[in-house]
Protein backbone atom coordinates (compact mmCIF):
# COMPACT_ATOMS: atom_id res chain seq x y z
CA UNK A 1 0.00 0.00 0.00
CA UNK A 2 1.08 3.51 -0.81
CA UNK A 3 -0.07 6.74 0.75
CA UNK A 4 -0.78 9.92 -1.20
CA UNK A 5 -1.58 13.36 0.14
CA UNK A 6 -4.86 14.81 -1.11
CA UNK A 7 -4.46 18.43 -0.02
CA UNK A 8 -1.73 20.99 0.50
CA UNK A 9 -2.14 21.16 4.26
CA UNK A 10 -1.50 17.42 4.62
CA UNK A 11 -4.69 16.68 6.54
CA UNK A 12 -6.13 14.31 3.93
CA UNK A 13 -4.47 11.10 2.75
CA UNK A 14 -5.53 8.13 0.65
CA UNK A 15 -4.21 4.57 0.52
CA UNK A 16 -3.37 3.32 -2.98
CA UNK A 17 -2.84 -0.39 -3.65
CA UNK A 18 -0.70 -2.14 -6.24
CA UNK A 19 -3.97 -3.33 -7.81
CA UNK A 20 -5.05 0.29 -8.27
CA UNK A 21 -1.76 1.12 -9.97
CA UNK A 22 -1.95 -1.97 -12.18
CA UNK A 23 -5.46 -0.95 -13.24
CA UNK A 24 -4.17 2.50 -14.19
CA UNK A 25 -1.49 0.83 -16.29
CA UNK A 26 -3.87 -1.73 -17.83
CA UNK A 27 -6.25 0.93 -19.12
CA UNK A 28 -3.50 3.53 -19.74
CA UNK A 29 -5.58 6.06 -17.84
CA UNK A 30 -2.88 8.73 -17.61
CA UNK A 31 -1.75 8.53 -21.24
CA UNK A 32 -2.57 11.86 -22.89
CA UNK A 33 -4.49 13.03 -19.82
CA UNK A 34 -2.42 16.11 -18.99
CA UNK A 35 -2.02 18.69 -21.76
CA UNK A 36 1.23 20.28 -22.89
CA UNK A 37 1.30 22.77 -20.02
CA UNK A 38 1.79 19.92 -17.56
CA UNK A 39 -0.64 21.38 -15.03
CA UNK A 40 -3.05 19.04 -13.26
CA UNK A 41 -6.24 20.99 -12.66
CA UNK A 42 -9.84 20.19 -11.80
CA UNK A 43 -10.80 19.92 -15.51
CA UNK A 44 -8.09 17.24 -15.88
CA UNK A 45 -9.67 15.26 -13.03
CA UNK A 46 -13.08 15.69 -14.67
CA UNK A 47 -11.64 14.48 -17.99
CA UNK A 48 -10.26 11.37 -16.23
CA UNK A 49 -13.65 10.65 -14.70
CA UNK A 50 -15.34 10.96 -18.09
CA UNK A 51 -12.75 8.69 -19.71
CA UNK A 52 -13.29 6.04 -17.06
CA UNK A 53 -17.07 6.28 -17.38
CA UNK A 54 -16.76 5.77 -21.10
CA UNK A 55 -14.47 2.77 -20.67
CA UNK A 56 -16.91 1.13 -18.27
CA UNK A 57 -19.95 1.87 -20.43
CA UNK A 58 -18.43 0.56 -23.64
CA UNK A 59 -16.47 -2.41 -22.35
CA UNK A 60 -17.62 -5.96 -23.03
CA UNK A 61 -14.98 -7.26 -20.59
CA UNK A 62 -15.22 -7.47 -16.83
CA UNK A 63 -14.39 -4.01 -15.46
CA UNK A 64 -14.51 -4.81 -11.74
CA UNK A 65 -10.94 -3.56 -11.33
CA UNK A 66 -11.87 -0.27 -12.97
CA UNK A 67 -14.97 0.06 -10.79
CA UNK A 68 -12.86 -0.62 -7.69
CA UNK A 69 -10.42 2.09 -8.75
CA UNK A 70 -13.32 4.52 -9.18
CA UNK A 71 -14.87 3.75 -5.81
CA UNK A 72 -11.62 3.69 -3.84
CA UNK A 73 -9.62 6.44 -5.54
CA UNK A 74 -10.91 8.50 -8.46
CA UNK A 75 -14.40 9.27 -7.10
CA UNK A 76 -13.21 9.55 -3.49
CA UNK A 77 -14.99 12.54 -1.97
CA UNK A 78 -11.69 14.26 -1.08
CA UNK A 79 -9.98 13.65 -4.45
CA UNK A 80 -9.12 16.94 -6.10
CA UNK A 81 -6.47 18.09 -8.57
CA UNK A 82 -3.81 18.11 -5.83
CA UNK A 83 -4.52 14.45 -5.07
CA UNK A 84 -4.52 13.52 -8.75
CA UNK A 85 -1.13 15.21 -9.13
CA UNK A 86 0.15 13.07 -6.23
CA UNK A 87 -1.40 9.94 -7.77
CA UNK A 88 0.26 10.60 -11.13
CA UNK A 89 3.62 11.13 -9.38
CA UNK A 90 3.15 7.89 -7.43
CA UNK A 91 2.24 6.02 -10.61
CA UNK A 92 5.33 7.35 -12.41
CA UNK A 93 7.58 6.17 -9.56
CA UNK A 94 5.77 2.82 -9.34
CA UNK A 95 6.03 2.26 -13.11
CA UNK A 96 9.81 2.69 -12.94
CA UNK A 97 10.14 -0.16 -10.44
CA UNK A 98 7.51 -2.46 -11.97
CA UNK A 99 8.36 -3.57 -15.51
CA UNK A 100 5.78 -3.57 -18.30
CA UNK A 101 5.89 -7.38 -18.53
CA UNK A 102 4.06 -7.54 -15.20
CA UNK A 103 1.15 -5.64 -16.76
CA UNK A 104 0.73 -8.12 -19.61
CA UNK A 105 -0.69 -10.81 -17.31
mmCIF file of N, CA and C in Angstrom:
data_model
loop_
_atom_site.group_PDB
_atom_site.id
_atom_site.type_symbol
_atom_site.label_atom_id
_atom_site.label_comp_id
_atom_site.label_asym_id
_atom_site.label_seq_id
_atom_site.Cartn_x
_atom_site.Cartn_y
_atom_site.Cartn_z
ATOM 1 N N UNK A 1 0.834 -1.184 0.000
ATOM 2 C CA UNK A 1 0.000 0.000 0.000
ATOM 3 C C UNK A 1 0.881 1.250 0.000
ATOM 4 N N UNK A 2 0.399 2.224 -0.712
ATOM 5 C CA UNK A 2 1.084 3.508 -0.813
ATOM 6 C C UNK A 2 0.142 4.574 -0.280
ATOM 7 N N UNK A 3 0.712 5.658 0.185
ATOM 8 C CA UNK A 3 -0.071 6.739 0.754
ATOM 9 C C UNK A 3 0.164 7.999 -0.067
ATOM 10 N N UNK A 4 -0.926 8.641 -0.508
ATOM 11 C CA UNK A 4 -0.781 9.925 -1.200
ATOM 12 C C UNK A 4 -1.498 10.997 -0.407
ATOM 13 N N UNK A 5 -0.995 12.199 -0.517
ATOM 14 C CA UNK A 5 -1.577 13.360 0.144
ATOM 15 C C UNK A 5 -2.602 13.975 -0.795
ATOM 16 N N UNK A 6 -3.782 14.283 -0.282
ATOM 17 C CA UNK A 6 -4.857 14.812 -1.114
ATOM 18 C C UNK A 6 -5.014 16.321 -1.059
ATOM 19 N N UNK A 7 -4.354 16.966 -0.095
ATOM 20 C CA UNK A 7 -4.461 18.427 -0.020
ATOM 21 C C UNK A 7 -3.131 19.026 0.415
ATOM 22 N N UNK A 8 -2.995 20.314 0.200
ATOM 23 C CA UNK A 8 -1.733 20.989 0.496
ATOM 24 C C UNK A 8 -1.394 21.009 1.976
ATOM 25 N N UNK A 9 -2.400 21.074 2.832
ATOM 26 C CA UNK A 9 -2.136 21.157 4.263
ATOM 27 C C UNK A 9 -1.726 19.819 4.866
ATOM 28 N N UNK A 10 -1.920 18.736 4.131
ATOM 29 C CA UNK A 10 -1.502 17.422 4.620
ATOM 30 C C UNK A 10 -2.473 16.765 5.567
ATOM 31 N N UNK A 11 -3.700 17.261 5.627
ATOM 32 C CA UNK A 11 -4.685 16.678 6.542
ATOM 33 C C UNK A 11 -5.475 15.534 5.922
ATOM 34 N N UNK A 12 -5.395 15.372 4.623
ATOM 35 C CA UNK A 12 -6.135 14.306 3.933
ATOM 36 C C UNK A 12 -5.153 13.399 3.197
ATOM 37 N N UNK A 13 -5.315 12.099 3.405
ATOM 38 C CA UNK A 13 -4.472 11.104 2.747
ATOM 39 C C UNK A 13 -5.345 9.984 2.210
ATOM 40 N N UNK A 14 -4.803 9.239 1.260
ATOM 41 C CA UNK A 14 -5.532 8.133 0.650
ATOM 42 C C UNK A 14 -4.561 6.981 0.417
ATOM 43 N N UNK A 15 -5.008 5.775 0.727
ATOM 44 C CA UNK A 15 -4.206 4.574 0.516
ATOM 45 C C UNK A 15 -4.427 4.063 -0.908
ATOM 46 N N UNK A 16 -3.334 3.813 -1.611
ATOM 47 C CA UNK A 16 -3.374 3.317 -2.984
ATOM 48 C C UNK A 16 -2.717 1.941 -2.998
ATOM 49 N N UNK A 17 -3.375 0.970 -3.601
ATOM 50 C CA UNK A 17 -2.840 -0.389 -3.646
ATOM 51 C C UNK A 17 -2.118 -0.647 -4.963
ATOM 52 N N UNK A 18 -1.345 -1.726 -4.986
ATOM 53 C CA UNK A 18 -0.702 -2.145 -6.236
ATOM 54 C C UNK A 18 -1.757 -2.468 -7.284
ATOM 55 N N UNK A 19 -2.883 -3.029 -6.863
ATOM 56 C CA UNK A 19 -3.968 -3.334 -7.805
ATOM 57 C C UNK A 19 -4.489 -2.062 -8.473
ATOM 58 N N UNK A 20 -4.614 -0.991 -7.697
ATOM 59 C CA UNK A 20 -5.047 0.285 -8.266
ATOM 60 C C UNK A 20 -4.066 0.765 -9.328
ATOM 61 N N UNK A 21 -2.793 0.668 -9.032
ATOM 62 C CA UNK A 21 -1.762 1.119 -9.971
ATOM 63 C C UNK A 21 -1.714 0.227 -11.208
ATOM 64 N N UNK A 22 -1.918 -1.060 -11.033
ATOM 65 C CA UNK A 22 -1.953 -1.970 -12.175
ATOM 66 C C UNK A 22 -3.156 -1.677 -13.068
ATOM 67 N N UNK A 23 -4.274 -1.312 -12.466
ATOM 68 C CA UNK A 23 -5.460 -0.950 -13.243
ATOM 69 C C UNK A 23 -5.193 0.310 -14.065
ATOM 70 N N UNK A 24 -4.530 1.283 -13.460
ATOM 71 C CA UNK A 24 -4.175 2.501 -14.188
ATOM 72 C C UNK A 24 -3.307 2.142 -15.386
ATOM 73 N N UNK A 25 -2.360 1.246 -15.188
ATOM 74 C CA UNK A 25 -1.490 0.829 -16.295
ATOM 75 C C UNK A 25 -2.277 0.054 -17.341
ATOM 76 N N UNK A 26 -3.113 -0.875 -16.895
ATOM 77 C CA UNK A 26 -3.865 -1.730 -17.826
ATOM 78 C C UNK A 26 -4.705 -0.910 -18.803
ATOM 79 N N UNK A 27 -5.367 0.098 -18.284
ATOM 80 C CA UNK A 27 -6.246 0.926 -19.116
ATOM 81 C C UNK A 27 -5.559 2.188 -19.630
ATOM 82 N N UNK A 28 -4.284 2.368 -19.320
ATOM 83 C CA UNK A 28 -3.499 3.531 -19.738
ATOM 84 C C UNK A 28 -4.244 4.835 -19.436
ATOM 85 N N UNK A 29 -4.712 4.943 -18.215
ATOM 86 C CA UNK A 29 -5.579 6.063 -17.842
ATOM 87 C C UNK A 29 -4.889 7.418 -17.851
ATOM 88 N N UNK A 30 -3.575 7.443 -17.655
ATOM 89 C CA UNK A 30 -2.882 8.725 -17.609
ATOM 90 C C UNK A 30 -2.264 9.113 -18.944
ATOM 91 N N UNK A 31 -2.340 8.240 -19.928
ATOM 92 C CA UNK A 31 -1.753 8.532 -21.239
ATOM 93 C C UNK A 31 -2.562 9.634 -21.923
ATOM 94 N N UNK A 32 -1.917 10.737 -22.215
ATOM 95 C CA UNK A 32 -2.566 11.861 -22.887
ATOM 96 C C UNK A 32 -3.552 12.624 -22.009
ATOM 97 N N UNK A 33 -3.533 12.377 -20.716
ATOM 98 C CA UNK A 33 -4.489 13.031 -19.817
ATOM 99 C C UNK A 33 -4.137 14.499 -19.582
ATOM 100 N N UNK A 34 -2.866 14.755 -19.299
ATOM 101 C CA UNK A 34 -2.423 16.112 -18.995
ATOM 102 C C UNK A 34 -1.953 16.773 -20.286
ATOM 103 N N UNK A 35 -2.388 18.009 -20.518
ATOM 104 C CA UNK A 35 -2.023 18.687 -21.764
ATOM 105 C C UNK A 35 -0.569 19.173 -21.726
ATOM 106 N N UNK A 36 -0.170 19.878 -22.724
ATOM 107 C CA UNK A 36 1.229 20.278 -22.894
ATOM 108 C C UNK A 36 1.737 21.220 -21.802
ATOM 109 N N UNK A 37 0.841 21.882 -21.090
ATOM 110 C CA UNK A 37 1.298 22.770 -20.019
ATOM 111 C C UNK A 37 1.827 21.982 -18.833
ATOM 112 N N UNK A 38 1.334 20.762 -18.656
ATOM 113 C CA UNK A 38 1.786 19.919 -17.558
ATOM 114 C C UNK A 38 1.057 20.173 -16.250
ATOM 115 N N UNK A 39 0.097 21.075 -16.258
ATOM 116 C CA UNK A 39 -0.643 21.379 -15.035
ATOM 117 C C UNK A 39 -1.796 20.399 -14.843
ATOM 118 N N UNK A 40 -1.918 19.906 -13.617
ATOM 119 C CA UNK A 40 -3.047 19.044 -13.265
ATOM 120 C C UNK A 40 -4.058 19.925 -12.548
ATOM 121 N N UNK A 41 -5.206 20.119 -13.194
ATOM 122 C CA UNK A 41 -6.241 20.992 -12.660
ATOM 123 C C UNK A 41 -7.539 20.202 -12.496
ATOM 124 N N UNK A 42 -8.546 20.843 -11.968
ATOM 125 C CA UNK A 42 -9.845 20.186 -11.798
ATOM 126 C C UNK A 42 -10.423 19.691 -13.132
ATOM 127 N N UNK A 43 -10.310 20.451 -14.227
ATOM 128 C CA UNK A 43 -10.798 19.917 -15.506
ATOM 129 C C UNK A 43 -10.077 18.634 -15.942
ATOM 130 N N UNK A 44 -8.816 18.475 -15.567
ATOM 131 C CA UNK A 44 -8.085 17.236 -15.881
ATOM 132 C C UNK A 44 -8.688 16.078 -15.098
ATOM 133 N N UNK A 45 -9.018 16.299 -13.838
ATOM 134 C CA UNK A 45 -9.669 15.262 -13.028
ATOM 135 C C UNK A 45 -11.029 14.916 -13.623
ATOM 136 N N UNK A 46 -11.770 15.912 -14.052
ATOM 137 C CA UNK A 46 -13.075 15.687 -14.669
ATOM 138 C C UNK A 46 -12.930 14.884 -15.965
ATOM 139 N N UNK A 47 -11.909 15.209 -16.753
ATOM 140 C CA UNK A 47 -11.640 14.477 -17.989
ATOM 141 C C UNK A 47 -11.340 13.011 -17.688
ATOM 142 N N UNK A 48 -10.557 12.748 -16.642
ATOM 143 C CA UNK A 48 -10.257 11.371 -16.234
ATOM 144 C C UNK A 48 -11.530 10.628 -15.852
ATOM 145 N N UNK A 49 -12.387 11.278 -15.106
ATOM 146 C CA UNK A 49 -13.654 10.650 -14.697
ATOM 147 C C UNK A 49 -14.515 10.314 -15.910
ATOM 148 N N UNK A 50 -14.572 11.219 -16.869
ATOM 149 C CA UNK A 50 -15.345 10.955 -18.088
ATOM 150 C C UNK A 50 -14.740 9.814 -18.906
ATOM 151 N N UNK A 51 -13.416 9.770 -18.998
ATOM 152 C CA UNK A 51 -12.750 8.692 -19.714
ATOM 153 C C UNK A 51 -13.054 7.338 -19.077
ATOM 154 N N UNK A 52 -13.021 7.289 -17.761
ATOM 155 C CA UNK A 52 -13.288 6.036 -17.060
ATOM 156 C C UNK A 52 -14.745 5.627 -17.246
ATOM 157 N N UNK A 53 -15.648 6.583 -17.147
ATOM 158 C CA UNK A 53 -17.070 6.277 -17.382
ATOM 159 C C UNK A 53 -17.293 5.686 -18.758
ATOM 160 N N UNK A 54 -16.642 6.263 -19.741
ATOM 161 C CA UNK A 54 -16.764 5.770 -21.103
ATOM 162 C C UNK A 54 -16.197 4.363 -21.244
ATOM 163 N N UNK A 55 -15.054 4.107 -20.626
ATOM 164 C CA UNK A 55 -14.469 2.765 -20.670
ATOM 165 C C UNK A 55 -15.407 1.729 -20.060
ATOM 166 N N UNK A 56 -16.004 2.056 -18.937
ATOM 167 C CA UNK A 56 -16.914 1.129 -18.269
ATOM 168 C C UNK A 56 -18.168 0.908 -19.114
ATOM 169 N N UNK A 57 -18.714 1.969 -19.659
ATOM 170 C CA UNK A 57 -19.955 1.873 -20.426
ATOM 171 C C UNK A 57 -19.786 1.093 -21.729
ATOM 172 N N UNK A 58 -18.619 1.174 -22.324
ATOM 173 C CA UNK A 58 -18.433 0.562 -23.638
ATOM 174 C C UNK A 58 -17.594 -0.709 -23.620
ATOM 175 N N UNK A 59 -17.303 -1.218 -22.436
ATOM 176 C CA UNK A 59 -16.468 -2.410 -22.350
ATOM 177 C C UNK A 59 -17.322 -3.671 -22.273
ATOM 178 N N UNK A 60 -16.949 -4.655 -23.074
ATOM 179 C CA UNK A 60 -17.616 -5.955 -23.027
ATOM 180 C C UNK A 60 -16.937 -6.849 -22.002
ATOM 181 N N UNK A 61 -15.737 -6.480 -21.574
ATOM 182 C CA UNK A 61 -14.982 -7.257 -20.593
ATOM 183 C C UNK A 61 -15.439 -6.918 -19.176
ATOM 184 N N UNK A 62 -14.959 -7.719 -18.241
ATOM 185 C CA UNK A 62 -15.216 -7.467 -16.825
ATOM 186 C C UNK A 62 -14.413 -6.243 -16.395
ATOM 187 N N UNK A 63 -15.062 -5.243 -15.860
ATOM 188 C CA UNK A 63 -14.389 -4.009 -15.456
ATOM 189 C C UNK A 63 -14.420 -3.812 -13.945
ATOM 190 N N UNK A 64 -14.471 -4.911 -13.202
ATOM 191 C CA UNK A 64 -14.515 -4.810 -11.741
ATOM 192 C C UNK A 64 -13.313 -4.034 -11.204
ATOM 193 N N UNK A 65 -12.127 -4.277 -11.786
ATOM 194 C CA UNK A 65 -10.940 -3.561 -11.334
ATOM 195 C C UNK A 65 -11.066 -2.050 -11.570
ATOM 196 N N UNK A 66 -11.663 -1.686 -12.666
ATOM 197 C CA UNK A 66 -11.871 -0.267 -12.966
ATOM 198 C C UNK A 66 -12.915 0.344 -12.030
ATOM 199 N N UNK A 67 -13.954 -0.409 -11.749
ATOM 200 C CA UNK A 67 -14.966 0.060 -10.794
ATOM 201 C C UNK A 67 -14.370 0.222 -9.401
ATOM 202 N N UNK A 68 -13.525 -0.726 -8.989
ATOM 203 C CA UNK A 68 -12.864 -0.619 -7.685
ATOM 204 C C UNK A 68 -11.980 0.618 -7.616
ATOM 205 N N UNK A 69 -11.261 0.897 -8.702
ATOM 206 C CA UNK A 69 -10.420 2.092 -8.753
ATOM 207 C C UNK A 69 -11.275 3.354 -8.605
ATOM 208 N N UNK A 70 -12.411 3.363 -9.269
ATOM 209 C CA UNK A 70 -13.316 4.516 -9.177
ATOM 210 C C UNK A 70 -13.801 4.730 -7.751
ATOM 211 N N UNK A 71 -14.296 3.660 -7.160
ATOM 212 C CA UNK A 71 -14.868 3.747 -5.811
ATOM 213 C C UNK A 71 -13.808 4.137 -4.787
ATOM 214 N N UNK A 72 -12.648 3.494 -4.862
ATOM 215 C CA UNK A 72 -11.620 3.689 -3.844
ATOM 216 C C UNK A 72 -10.787 4.946 -4.038
ATOM 217 N N UNK A 73 -10.596 5.380 -5.284
ATOM 218 C CA UNK A 73 -9.621 6.438 -5.538
ATOM 219 C C UNK A 73 -10.212 7.616 -6.315
ATOM 220 N N UNK A 74 -10.568 7.403 -7.560
ATOM 221 C CA UNK A 74 -10.913 8.504 -8.456
ATOM 222 C C UNK A 74 -12.140 9.286 -7.984
ATOM 223 N N UNK A 75 -13.180 8.588 -7.556
ATOM 224 C CA UNK A 75 -14.397 9.269 -7.098
ATOM 225 C C UNK A 75 -14.433 9.445 -5.583
ATOM 226 N N UNK A 76 -13.289 9.309 -4.932
ATOM 227 C CA UNK A 76 -13.211 9.551 -3.488
ATOM 228 C C UNK A 76 -13.647 10.987 -3.233
ATOM 229 N N UNK A 77 -14.419 11.210 -2.189
ATOM 230 C CA UNK A 77 -14.993 12.538 -1.965
ATOM 231 C C UNK A 77 -13.949 13.623 -1.698
ATOM 232 N N UNK A 78 -12.741 13.262 -1.324
ATOM 233 C CA UNK A 78 -11.693 14.258 -1.075
ATOM 234 C C UNK A 78 -10.702 14.379 -2.233
ATOM 235 N N UNK A 79 -10.897 13.594 -3.305
ATOM 236 C CA UNK A 79 -9.977 13.647 -4.447
ATOM 237 C C UNK A 79 -10.196 14.938 -5.225
ATOM 238 N N UNK A 80 -9.132 15.690 -5.332
ATOM 239 C CA UNK A 80 -9.121 16.943 -6.096
ATOM 240 C C UNK A 80 -7.880 16.928 -6.987
ATOM 241 N N UNK A 81 -7.612 18.012 -7.662
ATOM 242 C CA UNK A 81 -6.467 18.093 -8.569
ATOM 243 C C UNK A 81 -5.154 17.829 -7.831
ATOM 244 N N UNK A 82 -5.039 18.317 -6.606
ATOM 245 C CA UNK A 82 -3.806 18.108 -5.827
ATOM 246 C C UNK A 82 -3.574 16.614 -5.603
ATOM 247 N N UNK A 83 -4.627 15.890 -5.274
ATOM 248 C CA UNK A 83 -4.519 14.447 -5.068
ATOM 249 C C UNK A 83 -4.209 13.711 -6.355
ATOM 250 N N UNK A 84 -4.807 14.152 -7.457
ATOM 251 C CA UNK A 84 -4.523 13.522 -8.747
ATOM 252 C C UNK A 84 -3.066 13.742 -9.127
ATOM 253 N N UNK A 85 -2.547 14.924 -8.858
ATOM 254 C CA UNK A 85 -1.134 15.207 -9.128
ATOM 255 C C UNK A 85 -0.251 14.240 -8.333
ATOM 256 N N UNK A 86 -0.604 14.005 -7.067
ATOM 257 C CA UNK A 86 0.155 13.068 -6.232
ATOM 258 C C UNK A 86 0.015 11.637 -6.745
ATOM 259 N N UNK A 87 -1.175 11.278 -7.223
ATOM 260 C CA UNK A 87 -1.401 9.941 -7.771
ATOM 261 C C UNK A 87 -0.582 9.725 -9.038
ATOM 262 N N UNK A 88 -0.533 10.710 -9.904
ATOM 263 C CA UNK A 88 0.261 10.604 -11.129
ATOM 264 C C UNK A 88 1.744 10.461 -10.787
ATOM 265 N N UNK A 89 2.215 11.225 -9.807
ATOM 266 C CA UNK A 89 3.620 11.128 -9.385
ATOM 267 C C UNK A 89 3.907 9.742 -8.800
ATOM 268 N N UNK A 90 2.996 9.226 -7.988
ATOM 269 C CA UNK A 90 3.152 7.885 -7.434
ATOM 270 C C UNK A 90 3.186 6.847 -8.545
ATOM 271 N N UNK A 91 2.284 6.972 -9.499
ATOM 272 C CA UNK A 91 2.241 6.021 -10.609
ATOM 273 C C UNK A 91 3.549 6.057 -11.404
ATOM 274 N N UNK A 92 4.073 7.230 -11.665
ATOM 275 C CA UNK A 92 5.330 7.354 -12.409
ATOM 276 C C UNK A 92 6.467 6.645 -11.672
ATOM 277 N N UNK A 93 6.551 6.836 -10.368
ATOM 278 C CA UNK A 93 7.583 6.168 -9.564
ATOM 279 C C UNK A 93 7.357 4.656 -9.543
ATOM 280 N N UNK A 94 6.116 4.250 -9.378
ATOM 281 C CA UNK A 94 5.771 2.824 -9.341
ATOM 282 C C UNK A 94 6.098 2.161 -10.674
ATOM 283 N N UNK A 95 5.792 2.821 -11.773
ATOM 284 C CA UNK A 95 6.029 2.257 -13.109
ATOM 285 C C UNK A 95 7.520 2.036 -13.362
ATOM 286 N N UNK A 96 8.371 2.862 -12.775
ATOM 287 C CA UNK A 96 9.812 2.691 -12.942
ATOM 288 C C UNK A 96 10.312 1.411 -12.280
ATOM 289 N N UNK A 97 9.681 1.023 -11.187
ATOM 290 C CA UNK A 97 10.141 -0.156 -10.444
ATOM 291 C C UNK A 97 9.359 -1.419 -10.782
ATOM 292 N N UNK A 98 8.323 -1.304 -11.573
ATOM 293 C CA UNK A 98 7.514 -2.459 -11.970
ATOM 294 C C UNK A 98 7.509 -2.536 -13.500
ATOM 295 N N UNK A 99 8.238 -3.492 -14.049
ATOM 296 C CA UNK A 99 8.357 -3.570 -15.514
ATOM 297 C C UNK A 99 7.029 -3.824 -16.216
ATOM 298 N N UNK A 100 6.976 -3.414 -17.466
ATOM 299 C CA UNK A 100 5.780 -3.571 -18.299
ATOM 300 C C UNK A 100 5.323 -5.011 -18.400
ATOM 301 N N UNK A 101 6.238 -5.957 -18.382
ATOM 302 C CA UNK A 101 5.886 -7.376 -18.532
ATOM 303 C C UNK A 101 4.901 -7.808 -17.443
ATOM 304 N N UNK A 102 4.984 -7.203 -16.288
ATOM 305 C CA UNK A 102 4.064 -7.542 -15.204
ATOM 306 C C UNK A 102 2.641 -7.125 -15.535
ATOM 307 N N UNK A 103 2.479 -6.131 -16.389
ATOM 308 C CA UNK A 103 1.148 -5.640 -16.755
ATOM 309 C C UNK A 103 0.494 -6.512 -17.808
ATOM 310 N N UNK A 104 1.259 -7.319 -18.502
ATOM 311 C CA UNK A 104 0.728 -8.124 -19.607
ATOM 312 C C UNK A 104 0.114 -9.433 -19.150
ATOM 313 N N UNK A 105 -0.130 -9.578 -17.861
ATOM 314 C CA UNK A 105 -0.693 -10.814 -17.308
ATOM 315 C C UNK A 105 -2.069 -11.085 -17.840
#
